[in-house]
Amino acid sequence: MFTPHLVFLVGPSRNPEPLALSAFASPDALDPQLLQFLEGASERLCSWIASASERGPLPALRILPDAAPQVHGRDMGQLLDDLQQVMDGAFQPSHPGALAHLDPPPLSASIAADLICAGLNNNLLAEELSPSLSHLERQLCAWFAERIGFPVGASGVAASGGSLSNLIALVSARHQAGLDHNPDAVVVVSADAHVSWRKAARVMGLQSDGVRSIPVDEQGLIDLQQLEDELSALSRQGRPCMAVVATAGTTVRGAIDPVSAMADLCSRLDLWLHVDGAIGAVFALSPITTYLLDGIGRADSVTVNPQKVLGITKTSSLLLVREARVLAEAFSTGLPYMEPALENDHGGELGLQGSRPGEVLKLWLGLRQLGESGIEQVLSAAIARREYFQQQLDPNRLMILTGPLHVLACRPQRGQAQQHEAWSNETRRLLLSRGIMVSRPLHQGRHFLKTVLGNPHTDHGLLDQLASILNQSVEALP
Ligand SMILES: *Cc1c(COP(=O)(O)O)cnc(C)c1O
């Protein structure tokens, strides 16, 4: 018999017998030390989440832990203390005032699945290293593909983040266009598209003007006429276009480009359409919000980041493709040291990553926990929170940038760029002192304060307080 909780509640200082932790758990019998350690770690984690409201979204003081291992290994209590030090210095997404970025509190099922995933230590490189998880990945990609309106036979791959999904999509698009070795090829995006396109262009060796940015209109949507003009100009200049990108949910204001009209244009010109739906594509999962993504099923590829609003623990991103073959065509090298895959291709043949964690487990379990109704509720509540907050802001004092989703940015109507920078700094600091964390994007040459209203713990009282501080902050401007 052992009493798992006692050691951790009492703490190492009152525990004279240091408890060693077996390096690798026994394969023959339940390892009491592993169980005890996981229980202790779980208890610390649950307490950390449970005390979120008492602290701010950002830690007050940071005691930095030693990075290097010591000569001798540490015992269980010491290891838990090590963990605690890092937890004490961590960003706290479960704080109701954590509104700065697209990083919501973690979904409970997702936390447990992440732990199980670590324990399984499977590898989605190849099927023999992850039989059930590889199957799950394919099934889940197929489910997402169907829900966004892709035809039967569509497929996808899980990637560690949206930047990687976007890069995999662009490499696939370039390959399909036969432009792998053409240094003149370009990708066309909107001026409000994500920075990951610039990174992709560098990795792919595009020219310095290889990412063509089309201006956006008042609503933050790509200007269709200018898009069409640019595509004609490129064709006149002999610059082939590998893909056009529609952003579904821009980073600063959550605008959704006119996907349907862009699909018309791309099918007319026979161009690859990628939808960067890292923020917005999940809204296609709910019957209430799916209309916002009209036309997404006509894309050639779509990036989805369930880590951003659904609370699936990081990282969780899928790249979905209309035609399953395009990923293997772009990335497959053959895996001569692996048994052949039972179904389709090995996961490691479908993208940039080789060894991959079973991230799909926490996505799958998280969606199963929420159910259709829970998914709908999380998405609708995020939008409702943004609508409520928007109503509390004074449009005479604040210029408000938003879209149909749960992201909103604002800055004072009056004043110059320099004053807005100072305003954003001072106001962010004031808000942090009240336990509210917003971000400070530089957008079109001006500093804004941005809120992401996907945090389920944020109530109207907090939004009233935030709106009131923002409305009043403008009065201090000269
Ligand atoms: C967040 C985001 C990305 C990048 O996703 P990561 O998971 O951070 O790599 C790409 N595009 C858009 C529109 C995003 O909002």
Coordinates of C-alpha atoms and ligand atoms in Angstrom, one line a residue:
M1 CA 0.0 0.0 0.0
F2 CA 1.1 3.5 -0.6
T3 CA -0.6 6.9 0.0
P4 CA -0.1 8.9 -3.2
H5 CA -1.2 12.3 -2.0
L6 CA 0.6 12.6 1.3
V7 CA 4.0 13.3 0.0
F8 CA 3.0 16.2 -2.1
L9 CA 0.6 17.8 0.3
V10 CA 3.3 17.8 3.0
G11 CA 6.1 18.9 0.7
P12 CA 9.7 17.9 0.4
S13 CA 11.0 19.8 3.4
R14 CA 8.9 17.8 5.9
N15 CA 9.5 14.6 4.1
P16 CA 12.8 13.1 5.4
E17 CA 13.0 10.2 2.9
P18 CA 13.6 11.5 -0.6
L19 CA 11.5 9.6 -3.1
A20 CA 13.3 8.5 -6.1
L21 CA 11.5 8.4 -9.4
S22 CA 12.2 5.3 -11.5
A23 CA 13.8 6.5 -14.8
F24 CA 11.6 4.2 -16.9
A25 CA 8.4 2.7 -15.5
S26 CA 8.3 -1.0 -15.1
P27 CA 6.8 -3.0 -18.0
D28 CA 5.8 -5.8 -15.6
A29 CA 3.7 -4.2 -12.9
L30 CA 2.1 -0.8 -12.2
D31 CA 4.9 1.5 -11.2
P32 CA 3.8 3.2 -8.0
Q33 CA 6.4 5.9 -8.4
L34 CA 5.2 7.0 -11.8
L35 CA 1.6 7.0 -10.6
Q36 CA 2.6 9.1 -7.5
F37 CA 4.6 11.5 -9.6
L38 CA 1.8 12.0 -12.2
E39 CA -0.7 12.5 -9.4
G40 CA 1.6 15.1 -7.8
A41 CA 2.2 16.8 -11.1
S42 CA -1.6 16.8 -11.9
E43 CA -2.3 18.2 -8.5
R44 CA 0.2 21.1 -9.0
L45 CA -1.3 21.8 -12.5
C46 CA -4.9 21.8 -11.2
S47 CA -3.9 24.1 -8.4
W48 CA -2.1 26.4 -10.8
I49 CA -5.3 26.7 -12.9
A50 CA -7.5 27.0 -9.8
S51 CA -5.5 30.0 -8.6
A52 CA -5.5 31.8 -12.0
S53 CA -8.0 34.5 -10.9
E54 CA -5.9 35.4 -7.8
R55 CA -3.0 36.4 -10.0
G56 CA -2.7 38.3 -13.3
P57 CA -2.4 36.9 -16.7
L58 CA 1.4 37.6 -16.5
P59 CA 3.5 36.5 -13.5
A60 CA 4.4 39.2 -11.0
L61 CA 8.0 38.0 -10.4
R62 CA 10.0 35.5 -12.2
I63 CA 12.5 33.2 -10.4
L64 CA 14.4 31.6 -13.2
P65 CA 15.1 27.9 -12.7
D66 CA 18.5 26.4 -13.4
A67 CA 18.7 25.0 -16.9
A68 CA 21.5 22.5 -16.5
P69 CA 21.0 19.1 -14.9
Q70 CA 22.9 18.5 -11.6
V71 CA 25.5 15.8 -11.1
H72 CA 23.0 13.5 -9.4
G73 CA 19.3 13.2 -10.4
R74 CA 16.7 14.9 -8.3
D75 CA 14.0 13.1 -6.4
M76 CA 10.3 13.4 -6.9
G77 CA 9.6 16.3 -4.6
Q78 CA 12.5 18.3 -6.0
L79 CA 11.3 17.6 -9.5
L80 CA 7.9 18.8 -8.6
D81 CA 9.4 22.0 -7.1
D82 CA 11.4 22.5 -10.4
L83 CA 8.1 22.2 -12.3
Q84 CA 6.4 24.6 -9.9
Q85 CA 9.1 27.3 -10.5
V86 CA 8.4 27.2 -14.2
M87 CA 4.6 27.2 -13.6
D88 CA 5.0 30.3 -11.3
G89 CA 6.7 32.2 -14.2
A90 CA 4.2 31.1 -16.9
F91 CA 1.6 33.1 -18.8
Q92 CA -1.8 32.2 -17.4
P93 CA -4.4 31.7 -20.2
S94 CA -7.1 30.8 -17.7
H95 CA -7.1 34.2 -16.1
P96 CA -10.4 36.0 -17.1
G97 CA -8.4 39.0 -18.2
A98 CA -6.2 37.1 -20.6
L99 CA -7.4 38.7 -23.8
A100 CA -4.2 39.6 -25.7
H101 CA -3.7 36.8 -28.1
L102 CA -5.3 33.8 -29.8
D103 CA -4.3 31.6 -26.8
P104 CA -7.4 30.5 -24.9
P105 CA -7.5 28.4 -21.7
P106 CA -6.8 24.7 -22.4
L107 CA -9.8 22.4 -22.9
S108 CA -9.8 19.8 -20.1
A109 CA -9.9 16.7 -22.3
S110 CA -7.1 18.2 -24.3
I111 CA -4.9 18.4 -21.2
A112 CA -5.4 14.7 -20.4
A113 CA -4.9 13.7 -24.0
D114 CA -1.6 15.5 -24.1
L115 CA -0.5 13.6 -21.1
I116 CA -1.5 10.3 -22.6
C117 CA 0.2 11.2 -25.8
A118 CA 3.4 11.7 -24.0
G119 CA 3.0 8.4 -22.3
L120 CA 2.3 6.6 -25.5
N121 CA 5.3 8.3 -27.1
N122 CA 4.1 7.2 -30.6
N123 CA 5.5 8.7 -33.7
L124 CA 3.3 9.9 -36.6
L125 CA 6.1 9.6 -39.0
A126 CA 5.1 6.1 -39.9
E127 CA 2.1 3.8 -39.3
E128 CA 4.0 1.1 -37.5
L129 CA 5.0 3.6 -34.9
S130 CA 1.5 4.9 -34.4
P131 CA -1.1 2.5 -35.7
S132 CA -4.2 3.9 -33.9
L133 CA -3.1 7.5 -34.0
S134 CA -2.3 7.5 -37.7
H135 CA -5.7 6.1 -38.4
L136 CA -7.2 8.8 -36.2
E137 CA -5.3 11.5 -38.0
R138 CA -6.7 10.5 -41.4
Q139 CA -10.2 10.1 -40.1
L140 CA -10.1 13.5 -38.4
C141 CA -8.7 15.2 -41.4
A142 CA -11.4 13.6 -43.5
W143 CA -14.1 14.8 -41.0
F144 CA -12.8 18.4 -41.1
A145 CA -12.5 18.3 -44.8
E146 CA -16.1 17.1 -45.2
R147 CA -17.3 19.8 -42.7
I148 CA -15.7 22.6 -44.7
G149 CA -17.4 21.3 -47.8
F150 CA -14.5 19.5 -49.6
P151 CA -15.5 16.6 -51.9
V152 CA -15.0 13.0 -50.9
G153 CA -11.4 12.0 -51.3
A154 CA -10.1 15.2 -49.7
S155 CA -7.4 14.7 -47.1
G156 CA -5.0 16.5 -44.9
V157 CA -2.1 16.3 -42.4
A158 CA -1.6 17.6 -38.9
A159 CA 1.3 20.1 -38.6
S160 CA 2.8 21.7 -35.5
G161 CA 1.2 25.1 -36.1
G162 CA -0.4 27.3 -38.7
S163 CA 2.9 28.6 -40.1
L164 CA 3.9 25.1 -41.0
S165 CA 0.5 24.3 -42.4
N166 CA 0.8 27.4 -44.6
L167 CA 4.3 26.5 -45.8
I168 CA 3.2 22.9 -46.6
A169 CA 0.3 24.3 -48.6
L170 CA 2.4 26.7 -50.5
V171 CA 5.1 24.1 -51.4
S172 CA 2.3 21.8 -52.6
A173 CA 0.7 24.5 -54.7
R174 CA 4.0 25.4 -56.2
H175 CA 4.7 21.8 -57.1
Q176 CA 1.3 21.4 -58.7
A177 CA 1.9 24.5 -60.8
G178 CA 5.1 23.0 -62.0
L179 CA 7.0 26.0 -60.5
D180 CA 9.4 24.2 -58.2
H181 CA 12.5 25.5 -59.9
N182 CA 11.1 28.8 -61.2
P183 CA 12.7 31.7 -59.3
D184 CA 10.1 34.2 -60.6
A185 CA 7.1 32.5 -59.0
V186 CA 5.0 34.6 -56.6
V187 CA 2.2 34.1 -54.0
V188 CA -0.5 36.7 -53.7
V189 CA -1.9 37.6 -50.3
S190 CA -3.7 40.6 -48.7
A191 CA -1.9 43.4 -46.9
D192 CA -3.4 42.0 -43.7
A193 CA -2.3 38.5 -44.3
H194 CA -0.2 36.7 -41.6
V195 CA 3.6 37.1 -41.4
S196 CA 4.0 33.4 -41.9
W197 CA 3.8 34.0 -45.7
R198 CA 7.0 36.0 -45.5
K199 CA 8.7 33.2 -43.7
A200 CA 7.4 30.6 -46.2
A201 CA 8.7 32.8 -49.0
R202 CA 12.2 32.9 -47.4
V203 CA 12.3 29.2 -46.8
M204 CA 11.2 28.5 -50.4
G205 CA 13.7 30.9 -51.8
L206 CA 11.3 33.2 -53.5
Q207 CA 12.5 36.6 -54.6
S208 CA 12.3 39.6 -52.3
D209 CA 9.1 40.6 -54.2
G210 CA 7.8 37.0 -54.2
V211 CA 4.9 37.8 -51.7
R212 CA 2.6 40.3 -53.4
S213 CA 0.4 42.2 -50.9
I214 CA -2.9 43.5 -52.2
P215 CA -4.4 46.4 -50.3
V216 CA -7.5 45.9 -48.1
D217 CA -10.7 47.9 -48.0
E218 CA -12.4 49.7 -45.1
Q219 CA -13.5 46.3 -43.7
G220 CA -10.1 44.8 -43.9
L221 CA -11.0 42.6 -46.8
I222 CA -8.7 42.1 -49.8
D223 CA -9.6 44.5 -52.6
L224 CA -10.9 42.3 -55.4
Q225 CA -10.4 44.7 -58.2
Q226 CA -6.8 45.3 -57.2
L227 CA -6.3 41.6 -56.8
E228 CA -7.5 41.0 -60.4
D229 CA -5.3 43.9 -61.6
E230 CA -2.3 42.5 -59.9
L231 CA -2.9 39.0 -61.4
S232 CA -3.1 40.6 -64.9
A233 CA 0.0 42.6 -64.3
L234 CA 1.9 39.5 -63.1
S235 CA 0.9 37.7 -66.2
R236 CA 2.0 40.5 -68.4
Q237 CA 5.4 40.6 -66.6
G238 CA 5.8 36.9 -67.0
R239 CA 5.7 36.3 -63.2
P240 CA 3.9 33.0 -62.6
C241 CA 1.5 32.8 -59.6
M242 CA 1.7 29.7 -57.5
A243 CA -1.2 30.5 -55.3
V244 CA -3.7 33.2 -54.1
V245 CA -4.3 33.3 -50.4
A246 CA -7.6 34.3 -48.8
T247 CA -7.3 35.0 -45.1
A248 CA -10.3 33.8 -43.1
G249 CA -9.7 35.7 -39.9
T250 CA -7.0 38.3 -40.1
T251 CA -4.7 38.7 -37.2
V252 CA -5.5 42.2 -36.1
R253 CA -9.3 42.5 -36.7
G254 CA -10.5 39.0 -37.6
A255 CA -11.7 40.0 -41.1
I256 CA -12.6 37.3 -43.6
D257 CA -11.7 37.8 -47.2
P258 CA -14.4 37.3 -49.8
V259 CA -13.5 33.6 -50.3
S260 CA -16.3 32.8 -52.7
A261 CA -15.4 35.7 -55.1
M262 CA -11.8 34.7 -54.9
A263 CA -12.7 31.1 -55.7
D264 CA -14.5 32.4 -58.8
L265 CA -11.4 34.4 -59.9
C266 CA -9.0 31.5 -59.2
S267 CA -11.1 29.0 -61.0
R268 CA -11.4 31.3 -64.0
L269 CA -7.6 31.8 -64.1
D270 CA -6.8 28.3 -63.1
L271 CA -4.9 29.3 -59.9
W272 CA -4.5 27.5 -56.6
L273 CA -6.6 29.1 -53.8
H274 CA -5.4 28.6 -50.3
V275 CA -7.6 29.7 -47.4
D276 CA -5.5 30.7 -44.3
G277 CA -8.2 29.9 -41.8
A278 CA -5.9 29.6 -38.8
I279 CA -8.3 31.8 -36.9
G280 CA -11.6 31.6 -38.8
A281 CA -11.9 28.1 -40.4
V282 CA -13.2 26.4 -37.2
F283 CA -16.2 28.7 -37.4
A284 CA -17.3 26.5 -40.4
L285 CA -17.9 23.7 -37.9
S286 CA -21.0 25.3 -36.4
P287 CA -24.2 25.6 -38.4
I288 CA -24.7 29.0 -36.8
T289 CA -21.5 30.5 -38.1
T290 CA -20.7 28.4 -41.1
Y291 CA -22.2 31.1 -43.5
L292 CA -19.2 33.3 -42.6
L293 CA -16.9 30.9 -44.5
D294 CA -19.0 30.8 -47.6
G295 CA -17.0 29.3 -50.5
I296 CA -14.3 27.8 -48.3
G297 CA -15.1 24.3 -49.8
R298 CA -14.0 25.6 -53.2
A299 CA -10.4 26.2 -52.0
D300 CA -7.6 23.8 -53.0
S301 CA -6.1 23.9 -49.5
V302 CA -7.2 25.2 -46.1
T303 CA -5.2 25.9 -42.8
V304 CA -7.2 25.3 -39.6
N305 CA -5.8 26.0 -36.1
P306 CA -8.1 24.4 -33.5
Q307 CA -5.5 25.7 -30.9
K308 CA -6.7 29.2 -31.4
V309 CA -10.3 29.4 -30.3
L310 CA -11.5 25.9 -29.4
G311 CA -8.8 25.6 -26.7
I312 CA -7.1 22.5 -28.0
T313 CA -3.7 22.5 -26.4
K314 CA -0.8 23.7 -28.5
T315 CA 0.1 22.9 -31.0
S316 CA -3.0 21.9 -33.0
S317 CA -3.2 22.7 -36.7
L318 CA -4.4 20.9 -39.8
L319 CA -3.7 21.5 -43.4
L320 CA -6.6 20.2 -45.4
V321 CA -6.3 19.5 -49.2
R322 CA -9.0 19.1 -51.8
E323 CA -7.0 16.3 -53.5
A324 CA -5.3 13.8 -51.3
R325 CA -2.5 13.1 -53.8
V326 CA -1.0 16.6 -53.7
L327 CA 0.8 16.3 -50.4
A328 CA 2.6 13.0 -51.3
E329 CA 3.4 14.4 -54.7
A330 CA 5.2 17.4 -53.1
F331 CA 6.8 15.7 -50.1
S332 CA 7.2 11.9 -50.5
T333 CA 10.7 10.7 -50.6
G334 CA 10.0 7.1 -49.7
L335 CA 10.8 5.7 -46.3
P336 CA 12.9 2.7 -47.2
Y337 CA 13.5 1.8 -43.5
M338 CA 9.8 1.5 -42.7
E339 CA 7.2 -1.1 -43.4
P340 CA 4.7 0.1 -46.0
A341 CA 1.6 1.9 -44.7
L342 CA -1.6 -0.1 -44.5
E343 CA -3.8 2.8 -45.7
N344 CA -2.5 5.5 -48.0
D345 CA 0.8 7.2 -47.2
H346 CA 2.8 7.5 -44.0
G347 CA 2.2 10.8 -42.2
G348 CA 5.9 11.6 -42.6
E349 CA 5.5 11.6 -46.3
L350 CA 2.8 14.3 -46.4
G351 CA 4.6 17.3 -45.1
L352 CA 7.8 18.8 -43.8
Q353 CA 8.0 17.1 -40.5
G354 CA 9.5 13.7 -40.0
S355 CA 8.9 12.5 -36.5
R356 CA 5.7 14.0 -35.2
P357 CA 3.9 13.8 -31.9
G358 CA 0.4 12.4 -31.7
E359 CA -1.2 15.9 -31.5
V360 CA -4.2 14.6 -33.1
L361 CA -5.2 12.8 -29.9
K362 CA -5.9 16.0 -28.0
L363 CA -7.8 17.5 -30.9
W364 CA -9.9 14.3 -31.2
L365 CA -10.6 14.0 -27.5
G366 CA -11.3 17.8 -27.2
L367 CA -13.9 17.7 -29.9
R368 CA -15.4 14.6 -28.4
Q369 CA -15.7 16.4 -25.1
L370 CA -17.4 19.4 -26.5
G371 CA -19.7 17.6 -28.9
E372 CA -21.4 19.4 -31.8
S373 CA -23.3 21.5 -29.2
G374 CA -20.2 22.4 -27.2
I375 CA -18.3 23.5 -30.3
E376 CA -21.2 25.7 -31.4
Q377 CA -21.4 27.1 -27.9
V378 CA -17.7 28.0 -27.7
L379 CA -17.8 29.7 -31.1
S380 CA -21.0 31.6 -30.7
A381 CA -20.1 32.8 -27.2
A382 CA -16.8 34.2 -28.5
I383 CA -18.6 36.2 -31.1
A384 CA -21.3 37.3 -28.6
R385 CA -18.5 38.5 -26.2
R386 CA -17.0 40.6 -29.0
E387 CA -20.4 42.1 -29.9
Y388 CA -21.1 43.0 -26.3
F389 CA -17.7 44.6 -25.8
Q390 CA -18.0 46.5 -29.1
Q391 CA -21.3 48.0 -27.9
Q392 CA -19.5 49.4 -24.7
L393 CA -16.8 51.2 -26.7
D394 CA -17.4 54.8 -27.7
P395 CA -16.9 55.1 -31.5
N396 CA -16.6 58.9 -31.2
R397 CA -13.5 58.5 -29.1
L398 CA -12.1 55.2 -30.5
M399 CA -11.5 54.0 -34.0
I400 CA -12.6 50.4 -33.9
L401 CA -11.4 47.7 -36.2
T402 CA -13.2 44.4 -36.1
G403 CA -14.9 41.8 -38.3
P404 CA -17.5 39.0 -37.9
L405 CA -15.3 37.0 -35.5
H406 CA -14.1 37.5 -31.9
V407 CA -11.1 39.8 -32.5
L408 CA -11.3 43.6 -32.0
A409 CA -8.6 46.3 -32.1
C410 CA -9.0 50.0 -31.4
R411 CA -7.0 53.2 -31.1
P412 CA -7.9 56.9 -30.4
Q413 CA -9.7 58.7 -33.2
R414 CA -7.6 61.8 -32.5
G415 CA -3.8 62.2 -32.4
Q416 CA -0.7 61.2 -34.4
A417 CA 1.2 57.9 -34.6
Q418 CA 3.6 58.9 -31.9
Q419 CA 0.9 59.7 -29.5
H420 CA -0.8 56.4 -30.3
E421 CA 2.3 54.6 -29.5
A422 CA 2.6 56.3 -26.1
W423 CA -1.1 55.8 -25.5
S424 CA -0.9 52.1 -26.3
N425 CA 2.0 51.6 -23.9
E426 CA 0.5 53.5 -21.0
T427 CA -2.9 52.0 -21.4
R428 CA -1.6 48.4 -21.7
R429 CA 0.4 49.0 -18.5
L430 CA -2.6 50.4 -16.7
L431 CA -4.8 47.5 -17.8
L432 CA -2.1 44.9 -16.7
S433 CA -2.2 46.5 -13.3
R434 CA -5.9 45.7 -13.2
G435 CA -5.4 42.2 -14.3
I436 CA -6.3 42.7 -18.0
M437 CA -3.9 41.8 -20.7
V438 CA -4.4 43.1 -24.2
S439 CA -1.9 43.3 -27.1
R440 CA -0.4 46.2 -28.9
P441 CA -0.2 45.5 -32.6
L442 CA 1.4 47.9 -35.0
H443 CA -1.1 48.1 -37.9
Q444 CA -1.0 50.4 -40.9
G445 CA 1.7 52.5 -39.2
R446 CA -0.3 53.0 -35.9
H447 CA -0.3 51.2 -32.6
F448 CA -3.6 49.7 -31.6
L449 CA -4.8 47.8 -28.6
K450 CA -6.2 44.4 -29.5
T451 CA -8.5 42.1 -27.6
V452 CA -9.3 38.5 -28.5
L453 CA -12.6 37.6 -26.9
G454 CA -12.3 33.8 -26.9
N455 CA -11.7 33.4 -23.2
P456 CA -14.8 31.7 -21.7
H457 CA -14.0 33.1 -18.3
T458 CA -14.3 36.7 -19.3
D459 CA -17.6 38.1 -18.1
H460 CA -19.5 41.3 -18.9
G461 CA -18.3 42.9 -15.7
L462 CA -14.7 42.6 -16.9
L463 CA -15.6 43.8 -20.4
D464 CA -17.4 46.8 -18.9
Q465 CA -14.3 47.7 -16.9
L466 CA -12.1 47.3 -19.9
A467 CA -14.3 49.4 -22.1
S468 CA -14.6 52.1 -19.5
I469 CA -10.8 52.3 -19.2
L470 CA -10.4 52.4 -23.0
N471 CA -13.0 55.1 -23.4
Q472 CA -11.5 57.2 -20.7
S473 CA -7.9 56.6 -21.9
V474 CA -8.5 58.9 -24.8
E475 CA -9.2 61.9 -22.6
A476 CA -5.6 62.0 -21.5
L477 CA -4.4 62.6 -25.0
P478 CA -3.3 66.2 -25.7
Ligands
LIG1 C1 -1.8 32.3 -36.0 C2 -1.9 32.4 -37.5 C3 -1.0 31.7 -38.3 C4 0.2 31.0 -37.7 O1 -0.2 30.0 -36.9 P1 0.9 29.4 -35.8 O2 0.2 28.3 -35.2 O3 1.2 30.5 -34.8 O4 2.1 29.0 -36.5 C5 -1.1 31.8 -39.7 N1 -2.1 32.5 -40.2 C6 -3.0 33.2 -39.5 C7 -4.1 34.0 -40.1 C8 -2.9 33.2 -38.1 O5 -3.8 33.9 -37.3

